[in-house]
Amino acid sequence: MKESVGIFARGICMGAADVVPGVSGGTMALILG
């Protein structure tokens, strides 16, 4: 259960990153591991 919450949180971070110019979801994926 905890792992799915972590994946969900990463998804939100990636979605938020896509809104910011110059920062892509892929970049956040690399940062978050």
PDB file of C-alpha atoms in Angstrom:
ATOM      1  CA  MET A   1       0.000   0.000   0.000  1.00  0.00           C
ATOM      2  CA  LYS A   2       2.750   2.458   0.923  1.00  0.00           C
ATOM      3  CA  GLU A   3       4.492   1.843  -2.391  1.00  0.00           C
ATOM      4  CA  SER A   4       1.383   2.740  -4.389  1.00  0.00           C
ATOM      5  CA  VAL A   5       1.042   5.961  -2.386  1.00  0.00           C
ATOM      6  CA  GLY A   6       4.643   6.829  -3.265  1.00  0.00           C
ATOM      7  CA  ILE A   7       3.985   6.174  -6.947  1.00  0.00           C
ATOM      8  CA  PHE A   8       0.845   8.319  -6.749  1.00  0.00           C
ATOM      9  CA  ALA A   9       2.826  11.154  -5.127  1.00  0.00           C
ATOM     10  CA  ARG A  10       5.468  10.924  -7.851  1.00  0.00           C
ATOM     11  CA  GLY A  11       2.736  11.116 -10.473  1.00  0.00           C
ATOM     12  CA  ILE A  12       1.439  14.329  -8.912  1.00  0.00           C
ATOM     13  CA  CYS A  13       4.980  15.766  -8.853  1.00  0.00           C
ATOM     14  CA  MET A  14       5.495  14.869 -12.512  1.00  0.00           C
ATOM     15  CA  GLY A  15       2.129  16.368 -13.453  1.00  0.00           C
ATOM     16  CA  ALA A  16       2.957  19.570 -11.576  1.00  0.00           C
ATOM     17  CA  ALA A  17       6.404  19.669 -13.201  1.00  0.00           C
ATOM     18  CA  ASP A  18       4.833  19.501 -16.667  1.00  0.00           C
ATOM     19  CA  VAL A  19       3.017  22.768 -15.884  1.00  0.00           C
ATOM     20  CA  VAL A  20       6.303  24.557 -15.147  1.00  0.00           C
ATOM     21  CA  PRO A  21       8.195  25.608 -18.295  1.00  0.00           C
ATOM     22  CA  GLY A  22      11.638  24.055 -18.644  1.00  0.00           C
ATOM     23  CA  VAL A  23      10.922  21.205 -16.227  1.00  0.00           C
ATOM     24  CA  SER A  24       9.520  18.026 -17.728  1.00  0.00           C
ATOM     25  CA  GLY A  25       7.945  15.005 -16.081  1.00  0.00           C
ATOM     26  CA  GLY A  26      10.947  12.989 -17.244  1.00  0.00           C
ATOM     27  CA  THR A  27      13.280  15.345 -15.391  1.00  0.00           C
ATOM     28  CA  MET A  28      11.265  14.901 -12.201  1.00  0.00           C
ATOM     29  CA  ALA A  29      11.319  11.133 -12.739  1.00  0.00           C
ATOM     30  CA  LEU A  30      15.127  11.222 -12.825  1.00  0.00           C
ATOM     31  CA  ILE A  31      15.296  13.435  -9.718  1.00  0.00           C
ATOM     32  CA  LEU A  32      12.797  11.314  -7.781  1.00  0.00           C
ATOM     33  CA  GLY A  33      14.323   8.054  -8.948  1.00  0.00           C
TER      34      GLY A  33
END
